[in-house]
Coordinates of C-alpha atoms in Angstrom, one line a residue:
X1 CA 128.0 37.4 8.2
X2 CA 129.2 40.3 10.6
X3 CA 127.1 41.3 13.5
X4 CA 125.7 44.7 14.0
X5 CA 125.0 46.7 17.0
X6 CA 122.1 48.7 18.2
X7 CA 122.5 51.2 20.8
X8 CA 119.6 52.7 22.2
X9 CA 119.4 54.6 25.6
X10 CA 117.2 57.4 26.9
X11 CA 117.7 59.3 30.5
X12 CA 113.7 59.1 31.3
X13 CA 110.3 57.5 31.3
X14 CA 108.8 59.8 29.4
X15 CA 111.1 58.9 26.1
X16 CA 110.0 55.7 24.5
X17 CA 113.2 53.3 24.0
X18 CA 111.0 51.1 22.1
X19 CA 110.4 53.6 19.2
X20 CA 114.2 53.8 18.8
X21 CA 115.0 50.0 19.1
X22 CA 111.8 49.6 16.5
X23 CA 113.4 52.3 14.1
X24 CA 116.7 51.2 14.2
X25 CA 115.9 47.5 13.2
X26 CA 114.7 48.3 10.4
X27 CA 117.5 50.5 9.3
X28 CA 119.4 47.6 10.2
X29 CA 117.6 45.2 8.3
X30 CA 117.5 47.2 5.3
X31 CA 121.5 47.0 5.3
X32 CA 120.7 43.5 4.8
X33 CA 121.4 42.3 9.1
X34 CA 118.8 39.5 10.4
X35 CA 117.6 39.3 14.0
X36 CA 120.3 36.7 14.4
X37 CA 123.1 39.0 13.9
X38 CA 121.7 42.1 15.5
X39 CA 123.0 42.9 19.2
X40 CA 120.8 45.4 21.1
X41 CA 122.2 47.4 23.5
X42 CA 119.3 49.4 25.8
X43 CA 119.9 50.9 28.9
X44 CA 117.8 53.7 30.5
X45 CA 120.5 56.2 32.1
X46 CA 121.4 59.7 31.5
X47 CA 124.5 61.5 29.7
X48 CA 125.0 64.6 31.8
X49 CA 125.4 62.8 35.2
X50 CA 127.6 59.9 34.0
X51 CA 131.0 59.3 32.6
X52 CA 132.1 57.1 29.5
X53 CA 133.7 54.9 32.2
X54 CA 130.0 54.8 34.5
X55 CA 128.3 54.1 31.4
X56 CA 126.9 50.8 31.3
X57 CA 125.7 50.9 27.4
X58 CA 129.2 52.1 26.1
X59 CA 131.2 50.0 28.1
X60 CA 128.7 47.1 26.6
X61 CA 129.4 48.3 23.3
X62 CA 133.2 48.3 23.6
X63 CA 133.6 44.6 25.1
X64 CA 131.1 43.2 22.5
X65 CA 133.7 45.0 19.4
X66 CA 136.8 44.0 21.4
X67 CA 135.2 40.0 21.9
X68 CA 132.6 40.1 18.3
X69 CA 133.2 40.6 15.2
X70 CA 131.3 44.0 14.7
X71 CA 130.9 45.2 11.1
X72 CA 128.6 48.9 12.0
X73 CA 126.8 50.0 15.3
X74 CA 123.3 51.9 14.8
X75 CA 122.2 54.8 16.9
X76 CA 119.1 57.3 17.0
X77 CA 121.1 60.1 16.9
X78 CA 124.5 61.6 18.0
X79 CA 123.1 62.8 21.7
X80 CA 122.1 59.0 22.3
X81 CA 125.8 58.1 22.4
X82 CA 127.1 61.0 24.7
X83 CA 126.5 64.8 24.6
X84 CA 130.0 65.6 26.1
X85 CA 132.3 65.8 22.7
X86 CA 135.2 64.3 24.8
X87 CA 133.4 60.9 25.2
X88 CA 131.9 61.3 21.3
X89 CA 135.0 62.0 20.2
X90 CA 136.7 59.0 22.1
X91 CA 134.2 56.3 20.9
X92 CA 134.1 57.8 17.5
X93 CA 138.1 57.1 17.7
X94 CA 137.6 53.7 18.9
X95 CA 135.0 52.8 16.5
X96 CA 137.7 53.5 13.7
X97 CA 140.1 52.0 15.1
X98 CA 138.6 49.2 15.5
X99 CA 137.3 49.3 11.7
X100 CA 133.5 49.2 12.9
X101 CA 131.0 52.1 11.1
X102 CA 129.2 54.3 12.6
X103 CA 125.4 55.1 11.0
X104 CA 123.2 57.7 12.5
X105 CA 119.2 57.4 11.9
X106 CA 118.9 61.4 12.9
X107 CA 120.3 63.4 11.2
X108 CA 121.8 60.8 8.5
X109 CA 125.3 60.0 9.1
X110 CA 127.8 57.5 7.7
X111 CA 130.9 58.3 9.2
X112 CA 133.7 55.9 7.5
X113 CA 134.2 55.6 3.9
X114 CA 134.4 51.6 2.3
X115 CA 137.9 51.5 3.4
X116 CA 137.0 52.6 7.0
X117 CA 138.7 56.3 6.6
X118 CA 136.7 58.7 7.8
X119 CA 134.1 60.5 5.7
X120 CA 135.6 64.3 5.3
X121 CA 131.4 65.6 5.0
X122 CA 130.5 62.9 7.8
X123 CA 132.9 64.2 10.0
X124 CA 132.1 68.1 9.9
X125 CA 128.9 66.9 10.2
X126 CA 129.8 64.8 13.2
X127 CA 131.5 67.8 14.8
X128 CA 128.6 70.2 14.2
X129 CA 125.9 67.6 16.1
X130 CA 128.9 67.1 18.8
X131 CA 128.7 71.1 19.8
X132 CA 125.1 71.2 19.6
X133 CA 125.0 68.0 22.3
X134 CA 127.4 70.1 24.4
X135 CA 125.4 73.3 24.2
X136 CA 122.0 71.0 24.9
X137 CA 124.1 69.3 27.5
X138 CA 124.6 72.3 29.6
X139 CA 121.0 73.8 28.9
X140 CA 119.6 70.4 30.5
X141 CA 122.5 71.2 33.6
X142 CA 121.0 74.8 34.3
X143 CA 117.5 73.6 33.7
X144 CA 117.7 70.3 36.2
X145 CA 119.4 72.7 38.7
X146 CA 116.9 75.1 38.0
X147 CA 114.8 72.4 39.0
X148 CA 116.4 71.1 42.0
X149 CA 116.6 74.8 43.4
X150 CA 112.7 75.2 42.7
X151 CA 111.4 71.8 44.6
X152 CA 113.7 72.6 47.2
X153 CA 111.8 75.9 47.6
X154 CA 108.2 74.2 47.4
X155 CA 108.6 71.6 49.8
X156 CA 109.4 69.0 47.2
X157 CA 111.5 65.5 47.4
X158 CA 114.4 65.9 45.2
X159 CA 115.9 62.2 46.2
X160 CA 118.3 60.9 49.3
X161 CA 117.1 60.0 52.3
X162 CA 113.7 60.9 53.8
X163 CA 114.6 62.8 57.3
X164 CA 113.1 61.1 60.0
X165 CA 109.5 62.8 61.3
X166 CA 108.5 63.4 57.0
X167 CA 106.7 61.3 54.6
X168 CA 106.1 61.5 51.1
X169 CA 102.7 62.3 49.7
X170 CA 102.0 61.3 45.9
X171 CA 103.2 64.0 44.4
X172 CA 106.2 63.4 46.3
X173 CA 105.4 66.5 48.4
X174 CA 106.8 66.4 52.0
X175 CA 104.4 65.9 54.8
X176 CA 104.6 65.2 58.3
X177 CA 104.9 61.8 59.9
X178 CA 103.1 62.5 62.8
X179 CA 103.9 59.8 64.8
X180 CA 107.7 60.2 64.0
X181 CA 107.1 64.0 64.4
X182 CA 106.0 63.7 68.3
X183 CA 109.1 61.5 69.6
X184 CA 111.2 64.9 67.7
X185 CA 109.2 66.9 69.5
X186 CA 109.4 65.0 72.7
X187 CA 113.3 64.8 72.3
X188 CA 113.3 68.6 71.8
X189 CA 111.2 69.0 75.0
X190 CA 113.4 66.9 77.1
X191 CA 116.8 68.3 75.6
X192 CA 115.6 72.0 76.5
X193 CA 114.4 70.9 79.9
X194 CA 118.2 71.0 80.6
X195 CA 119.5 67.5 79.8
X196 CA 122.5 66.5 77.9
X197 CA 121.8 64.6 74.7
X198 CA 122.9 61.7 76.6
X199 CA 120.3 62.2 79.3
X200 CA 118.0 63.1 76.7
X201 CA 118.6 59.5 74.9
X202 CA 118.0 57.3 77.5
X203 CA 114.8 59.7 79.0
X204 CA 113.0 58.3 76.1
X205 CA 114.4 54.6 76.2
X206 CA 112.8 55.0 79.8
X207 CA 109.5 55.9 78.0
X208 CA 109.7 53.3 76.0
X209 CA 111.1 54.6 72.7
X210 CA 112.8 52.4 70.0
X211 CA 115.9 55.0 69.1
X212 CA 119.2 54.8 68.9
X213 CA 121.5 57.7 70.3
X214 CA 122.6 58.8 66.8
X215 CA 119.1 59.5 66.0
X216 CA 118.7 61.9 68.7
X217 CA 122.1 63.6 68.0
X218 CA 120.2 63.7 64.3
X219 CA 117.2 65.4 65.5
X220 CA 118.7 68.1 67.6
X221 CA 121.0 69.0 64.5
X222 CA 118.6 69.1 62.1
X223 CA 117.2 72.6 61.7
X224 CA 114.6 71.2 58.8
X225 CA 112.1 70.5 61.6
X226 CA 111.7 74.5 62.0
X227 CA 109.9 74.6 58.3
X228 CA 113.5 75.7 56.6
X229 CA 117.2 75.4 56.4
X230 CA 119.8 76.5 54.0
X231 CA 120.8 74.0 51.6
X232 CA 124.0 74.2 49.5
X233 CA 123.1 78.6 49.7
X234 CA 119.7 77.6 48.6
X235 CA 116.9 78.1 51.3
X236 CA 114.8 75.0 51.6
X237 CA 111.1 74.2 52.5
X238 CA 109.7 71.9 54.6
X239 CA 106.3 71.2 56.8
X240 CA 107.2 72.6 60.0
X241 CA 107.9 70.2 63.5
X242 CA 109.6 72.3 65.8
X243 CA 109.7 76.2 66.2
X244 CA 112.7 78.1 65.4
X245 CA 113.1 79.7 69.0
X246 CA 113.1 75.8 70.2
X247 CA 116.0 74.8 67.6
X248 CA 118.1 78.0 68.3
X249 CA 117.8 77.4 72.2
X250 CA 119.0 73.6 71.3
X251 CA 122.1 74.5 69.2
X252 CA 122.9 77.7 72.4
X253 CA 122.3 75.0 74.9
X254 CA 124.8 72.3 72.9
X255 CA 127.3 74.5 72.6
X256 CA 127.5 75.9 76.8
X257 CA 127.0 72.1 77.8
X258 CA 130.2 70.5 79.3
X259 CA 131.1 67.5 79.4
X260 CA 132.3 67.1 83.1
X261 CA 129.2 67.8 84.9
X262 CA 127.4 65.2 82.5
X263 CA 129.0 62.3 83.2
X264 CA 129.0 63.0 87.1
X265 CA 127.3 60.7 89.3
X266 CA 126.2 63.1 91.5
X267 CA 123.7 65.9 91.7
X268 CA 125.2 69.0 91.3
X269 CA 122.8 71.9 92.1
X270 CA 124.4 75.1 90.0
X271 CA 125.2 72.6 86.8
X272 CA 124.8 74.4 83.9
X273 CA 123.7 77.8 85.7
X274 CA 127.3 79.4 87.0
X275 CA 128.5 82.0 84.2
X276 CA 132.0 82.8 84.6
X277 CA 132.3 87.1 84.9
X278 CA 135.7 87.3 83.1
X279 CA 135.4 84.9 80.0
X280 CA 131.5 83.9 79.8
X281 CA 133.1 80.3 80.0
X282 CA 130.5 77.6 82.2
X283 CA 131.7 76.9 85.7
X284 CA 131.7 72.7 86.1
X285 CA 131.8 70.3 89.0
X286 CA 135.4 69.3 89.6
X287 CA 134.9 66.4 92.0
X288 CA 138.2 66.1 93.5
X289 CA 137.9 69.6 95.0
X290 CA 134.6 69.9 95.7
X291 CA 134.4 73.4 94.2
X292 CA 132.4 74.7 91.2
X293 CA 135.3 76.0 88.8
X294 CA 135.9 78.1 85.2
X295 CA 135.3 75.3 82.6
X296 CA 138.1 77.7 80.7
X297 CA 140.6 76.0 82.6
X298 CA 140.1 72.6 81.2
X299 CA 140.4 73.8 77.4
X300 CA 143.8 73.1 76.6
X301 CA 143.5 75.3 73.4
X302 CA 143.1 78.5 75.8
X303 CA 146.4 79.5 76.2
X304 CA 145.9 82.1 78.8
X305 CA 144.0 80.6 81.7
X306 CA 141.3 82.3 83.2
X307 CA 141.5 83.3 86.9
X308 CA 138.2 83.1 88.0
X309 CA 137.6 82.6 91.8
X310 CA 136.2 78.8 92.5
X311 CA 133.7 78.3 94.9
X312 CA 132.5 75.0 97.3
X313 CA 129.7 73.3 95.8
X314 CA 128.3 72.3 99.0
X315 CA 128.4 75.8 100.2
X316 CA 126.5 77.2 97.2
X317 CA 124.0 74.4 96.4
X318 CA 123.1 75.4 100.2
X319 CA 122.6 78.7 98.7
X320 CA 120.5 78.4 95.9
X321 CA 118.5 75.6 97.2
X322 CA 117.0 78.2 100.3
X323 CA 116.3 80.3 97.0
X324 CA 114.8 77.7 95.1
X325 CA 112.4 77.0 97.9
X326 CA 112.0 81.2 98.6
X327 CA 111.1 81.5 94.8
X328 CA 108.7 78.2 94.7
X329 CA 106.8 79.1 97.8
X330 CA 106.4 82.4 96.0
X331 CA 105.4 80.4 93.1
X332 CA 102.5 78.9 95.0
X333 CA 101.1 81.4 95.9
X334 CA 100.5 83.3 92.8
X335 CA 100.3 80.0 90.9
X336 CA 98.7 77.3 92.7
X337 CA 96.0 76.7 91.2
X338 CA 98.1 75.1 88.1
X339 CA 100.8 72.8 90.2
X340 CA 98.4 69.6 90.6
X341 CA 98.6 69.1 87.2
X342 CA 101.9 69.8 86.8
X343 CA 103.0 67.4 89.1
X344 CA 100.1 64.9 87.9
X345 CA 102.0 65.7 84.5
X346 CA 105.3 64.3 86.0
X347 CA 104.0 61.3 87.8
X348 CA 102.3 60.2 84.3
X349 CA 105.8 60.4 82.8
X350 CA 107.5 58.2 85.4
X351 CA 104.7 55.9 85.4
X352 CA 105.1 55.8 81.4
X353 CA 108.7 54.9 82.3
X354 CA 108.1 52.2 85.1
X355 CA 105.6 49.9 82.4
X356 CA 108.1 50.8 79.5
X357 CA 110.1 48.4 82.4
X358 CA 107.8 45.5 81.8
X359 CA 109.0 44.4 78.5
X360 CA 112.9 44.8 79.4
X361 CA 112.4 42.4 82.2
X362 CA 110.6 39.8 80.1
X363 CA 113.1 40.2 77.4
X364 CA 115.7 39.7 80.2
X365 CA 114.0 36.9 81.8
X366 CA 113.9 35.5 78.1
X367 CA 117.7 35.9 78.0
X368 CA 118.1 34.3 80.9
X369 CA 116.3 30.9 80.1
X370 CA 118.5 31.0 77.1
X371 CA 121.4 31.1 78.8
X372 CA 120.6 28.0 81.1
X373 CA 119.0 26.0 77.7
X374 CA 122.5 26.5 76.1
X375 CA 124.6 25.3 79.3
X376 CA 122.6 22.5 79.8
X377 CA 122.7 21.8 76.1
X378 CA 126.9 22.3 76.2
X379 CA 126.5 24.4 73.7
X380 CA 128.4 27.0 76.1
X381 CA 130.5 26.5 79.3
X382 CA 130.1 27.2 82.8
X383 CA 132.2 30.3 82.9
X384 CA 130.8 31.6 79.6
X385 CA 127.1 31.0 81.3
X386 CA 128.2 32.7 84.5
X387 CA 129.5 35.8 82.9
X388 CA 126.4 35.9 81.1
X389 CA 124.2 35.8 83.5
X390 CA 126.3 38.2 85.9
X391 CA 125.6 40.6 82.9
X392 CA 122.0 40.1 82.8
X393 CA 121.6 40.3 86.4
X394 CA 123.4 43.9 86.2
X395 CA 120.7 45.0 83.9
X396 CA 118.3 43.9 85.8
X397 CA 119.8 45.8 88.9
X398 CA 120.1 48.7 87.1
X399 CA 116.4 48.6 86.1
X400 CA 115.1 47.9 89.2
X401 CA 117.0 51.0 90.5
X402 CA 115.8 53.4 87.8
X403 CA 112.1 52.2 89.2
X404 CA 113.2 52.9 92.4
X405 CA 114.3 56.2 91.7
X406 CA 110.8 56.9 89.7
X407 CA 108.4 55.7 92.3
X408 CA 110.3 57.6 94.7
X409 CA 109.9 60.7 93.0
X410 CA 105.8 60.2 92.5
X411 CA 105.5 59.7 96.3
X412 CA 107.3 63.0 96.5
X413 CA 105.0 64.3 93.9
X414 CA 102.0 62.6 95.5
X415 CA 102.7 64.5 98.8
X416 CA 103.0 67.6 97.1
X417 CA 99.7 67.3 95.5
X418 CA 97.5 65.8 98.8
X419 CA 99.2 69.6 100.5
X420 CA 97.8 71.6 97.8
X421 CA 94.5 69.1 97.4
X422 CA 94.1 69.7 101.6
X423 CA 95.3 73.7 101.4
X424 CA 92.9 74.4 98.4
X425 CA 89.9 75.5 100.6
X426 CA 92.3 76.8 102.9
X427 CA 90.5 80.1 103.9
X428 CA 93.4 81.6 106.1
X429 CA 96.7 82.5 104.1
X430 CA 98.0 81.1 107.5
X431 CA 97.2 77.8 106.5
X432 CA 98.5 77.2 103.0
X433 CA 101.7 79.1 104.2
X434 CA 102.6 77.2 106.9
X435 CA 101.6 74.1 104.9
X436 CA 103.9 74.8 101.9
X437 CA 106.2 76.1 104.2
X438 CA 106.7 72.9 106.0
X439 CA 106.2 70.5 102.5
X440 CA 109.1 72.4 100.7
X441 CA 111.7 72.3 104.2
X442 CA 110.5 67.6 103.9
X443 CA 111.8 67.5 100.3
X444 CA 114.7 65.4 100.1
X445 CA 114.9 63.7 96.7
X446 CA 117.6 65.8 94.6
X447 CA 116.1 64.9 91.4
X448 CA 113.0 66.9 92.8
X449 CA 115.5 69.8 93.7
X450 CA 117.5 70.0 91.3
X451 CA 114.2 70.6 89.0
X452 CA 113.1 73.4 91.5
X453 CA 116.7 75.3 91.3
X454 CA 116.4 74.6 87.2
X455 CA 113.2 76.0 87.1
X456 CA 113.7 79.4 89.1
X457 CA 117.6 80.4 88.1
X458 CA 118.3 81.9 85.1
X459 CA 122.0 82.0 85.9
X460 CA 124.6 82.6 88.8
X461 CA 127.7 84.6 88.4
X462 CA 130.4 84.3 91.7
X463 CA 133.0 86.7 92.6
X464 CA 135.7 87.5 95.3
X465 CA 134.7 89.8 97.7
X466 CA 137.7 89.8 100.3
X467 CA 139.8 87.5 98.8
X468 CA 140.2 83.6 100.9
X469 CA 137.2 85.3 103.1
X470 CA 134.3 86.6 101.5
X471 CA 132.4 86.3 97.8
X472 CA 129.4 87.8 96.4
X473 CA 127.5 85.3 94.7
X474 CA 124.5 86.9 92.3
X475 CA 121.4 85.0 91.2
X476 CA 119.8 85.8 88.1
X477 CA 115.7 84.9 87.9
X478 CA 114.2 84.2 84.6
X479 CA 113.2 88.0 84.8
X480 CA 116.7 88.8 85.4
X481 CA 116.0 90.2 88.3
X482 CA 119.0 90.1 90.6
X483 CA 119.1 88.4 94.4
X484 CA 122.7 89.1 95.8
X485 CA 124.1 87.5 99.0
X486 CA 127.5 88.2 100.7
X487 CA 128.7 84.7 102.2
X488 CA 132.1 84.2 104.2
X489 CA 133.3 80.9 103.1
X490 CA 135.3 80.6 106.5
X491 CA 132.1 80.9 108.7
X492 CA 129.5 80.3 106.6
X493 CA 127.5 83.4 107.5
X494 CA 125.3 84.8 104.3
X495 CA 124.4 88.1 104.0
X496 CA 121.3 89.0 101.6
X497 CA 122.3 92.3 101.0
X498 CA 120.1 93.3 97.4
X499 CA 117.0 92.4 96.5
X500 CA 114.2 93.0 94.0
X501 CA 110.8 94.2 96.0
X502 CA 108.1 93.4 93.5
X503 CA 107.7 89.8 94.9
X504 CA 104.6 91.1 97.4
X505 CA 103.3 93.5 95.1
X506 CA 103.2 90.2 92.6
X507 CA 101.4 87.8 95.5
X508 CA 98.7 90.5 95.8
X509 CA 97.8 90.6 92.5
X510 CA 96.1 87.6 92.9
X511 CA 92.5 87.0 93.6
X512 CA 93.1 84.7 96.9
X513 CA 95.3 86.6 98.6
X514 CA 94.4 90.6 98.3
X515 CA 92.3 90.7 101.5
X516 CA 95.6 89.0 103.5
X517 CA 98.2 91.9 102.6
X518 CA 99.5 92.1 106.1
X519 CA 99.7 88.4 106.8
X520 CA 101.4 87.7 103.6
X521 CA 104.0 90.7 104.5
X522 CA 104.5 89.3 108.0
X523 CA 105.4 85.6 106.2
X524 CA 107.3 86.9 103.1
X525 CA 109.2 88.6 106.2
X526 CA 109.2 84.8 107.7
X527 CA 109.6 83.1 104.4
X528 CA 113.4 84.7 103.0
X529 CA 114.5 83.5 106.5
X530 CA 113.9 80.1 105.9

């Protein structure tokens, strides 16, 4: 005897497949088929979002009538096959072709006649039910989009990739990982702090974070972390990491980076700070001059180069480093009774990096007994071993440097904290003056002043004054109050020819110094000489 088929399929859980498969059998059996000629076909996958060819249970269907001899095929109803009338009306074409009847439990159907023509009523029929699974086809499009656009809205996993800093709940609700969500905001606070992405990357290696560099680049794109972000035109919800002042400041500071100055080796003061006056470009370091230069003229798709004056960068770090120091002393003494922990903030950092060391010389060390176990073993030969352990030792140079570096900067930040520790009690504004004075003028480590330029200037915009003789260089506070000089570049003389006056009227505001208001004008007099 023929076989039969049975083709049952539904697109969710909440449909039972085994009602169908139970329903049909019978139908099947009634026709006079036994459980040894009945094929069942059962798949669980859904008619909108697939094609005939992506269909698993149809292309079943075909290769068992191409390869079985196939008398009828057995379905719940019309939808169950496809509810696009292309694909109904190609497997309807193939099933009489191939001489194989179609019956339909809901609504009854026979399509072929006895001689395998097709049914004149069966077919109407057919084409009626065919419509109706297209109309209910794009019903169930509008309402799952309707539903896509809805979870988006509430905060709601609609499927893909969970972002990095978010879990699921069980409603499959977004929450916040929290310890995923502190390393985005860490990478945020160290990004804004004025480091390149790069920087930023290997800043948390130091600290002893497991991240690659495409998961920061991730993170600083992602606008998601701010609580919401358009989606396809469709605004969409999420538990909030970052604020939206701290993204846009990100994507403003990604954009004016350049790439020069990054990659550097050196410390150049003004990085980031000079602001061309003609095109708004970024000056950059160009090392083979020495001079701070428009970053316009290294974009080859600006056709009409801007003629912006350059400037020495030895000359003007000079410059803004005697402001740096102006601005901190200020600092200190309207502020001091915050630095210690700031800089107690900063040694805990760098001592965070130094024992993040630890491991990546064990792990080295490791490497390195590897190495010697395989050349003794000949498993590798004596050059291979030597350029292997060349390589090591270059890591392990490099570490030792970075720990270096680190250390150096805590004594630094030791010695400004024993200054403020011994001037606390100072009860002379004397004293603390001519402390700070001198522990500012012994700071050599650039990292250190680099930070201390960062942290006081806004921006810096350079201009010719007498052209090949003179320029005017103005320096922007955070304020954007303005501190002009005049310098001739030939003799180096500077001229501080503009400046804003409030800066004594701001020290006396505070509580430890408004009995000292002539001693603190005589040494604000002293102070913007140094």
């Amino acid at each position: 005897m023929k076989k039969c088929i049975i083709l049952s399929r539904v697109s969710t859980d909440i449909q039972d497949i085994k009602e169908q498969e139970d329903n049909l059998m019978r139908f099947a059996k009634s026709d006079g088929y036994t459980d040894d000629n009945i094929i069942i076909i059962s798949d669980k996958e859904s008619a909108i979002l697939l094609s005939e060819e992506e269909r698993n249970g149809l292309n079943q269907l075909k290769e068992y009538i191409n390869n079985c001899d196939i008398a009828c095929v057995y379905v719940w109803e019309l939808s169950r096959i496809a509810r696009d009338p292309q694909i109904l009306y190609s497997i309807r074409n193939f099933l009489v072709q191939n001489k194989v009847q179609l019956k339909v439990y809901d609504p009854s159907l026979i399509l072929l006649n006895s001689d395998f023509t097709i049914n004149e009523n069966s077919s109407l029929i057919f084409g009626l039910y065919a419509s109706m699974a297209e109309a209910e086809m794009r019903q169930k499009k509008v309402r799952f989009k309707r539903g896509k656009i809805r979870n988006l809205k509430i905060g709601k996993f609609i499927g893909g990739k969970i972002k990095f800093g978010y879990d699921l709940d069980k409603d499959n609700y977004f929450i916040i990982n929290e310890e995923e969500a502190n390393i985005v905001r860490l990478t945020f606070q160290i990004y804004l702090s004025g480091k390149s992405v790069l920087q930023t990357y290997n800043e948390l290696l130091e600290r002893g974070y497991e991240v690659n560099f495409s998961n920061v680049q991730n993170i600083l794109h992602y606008e998601g972390y701010t609580g919401s972000y358009i989606f396809n035109g469709i605004e969409r919800k999420l538990p909030q990491i970052i604020t939206q002042e701290d993204y846009d400041r990100g994507r403003k500071q990604a954009a004016n980076n350049n790439i020069i100055a990054d990659k550097a080796k050196n410390i150049y003061f003004c990085r980031g700070l000079i602001i061309c006056k003609n095109c708004g470009s970024k000056y950059v370091a160009v090392i083979g001059n020495g001079q701070y230069t428009c970053n316009s003229l290294f974009n080859k798709s600006v056709t009409e180069k801007c003629k912006s004056t350059s400037i020495n960068i030895n000359l003007l770090d000079s410059i803004v480093w005697a402001y740096a120091k102006e601005r901190e002393m200020i600092y200190l003494l309207v502020n001091r009774d915050n630095d210690v922990k700031l800089f107690e903030e900063k040694i805990q950092i760098n001592e965070e990096k130094i024992t993040a060391t630890e491991d990546k010389f064990k792990k080295l060390s490791i490497k390195k007994e590897r190495n010697s176990d395989l050349y003794i073993d000949g498993n590798i030969n004596k050059e291979k071993y030597n350029n292997n352990i060349k390589s090591i030792d270059i890591e392990i140079l490099d570490i030792k440097k970075n720990v270096e570096k680190w250390e150096s900067e805590n004594k630094d930040y030791d010695k400004q904290i024993e200054h403020f520790s011994n001037n606390y009690n100072n009860k002379t504004s004397k004293e603390f003056i001519e402390n700070n004075l001198i522990n500012l003028s012994s700071i050599d480590n650039q990292h250190i002043m680099y930070d201390l330029i960062h942290k006081h200037i806004k921006k810096i915009t350079v201009e010719d004054d007498v052209k090949f003789k003179t320029k005017t260089i103005m320096i922007y506070n955070y304020l954007d109050k303005v501190t002009i000089y005049n310098v001739n570049i030939r003799t180096k003389e500077l001229n501080e020819y503009a400046i804003f006056e409030n800066n004594i009227d701001k020290i006396l505001q505070n509580e430890n110094w408004k009995n000292d208001e002539i001693l603190i004008r005589k040494y604000y007099e002293f102070l913007k000489r140094f």
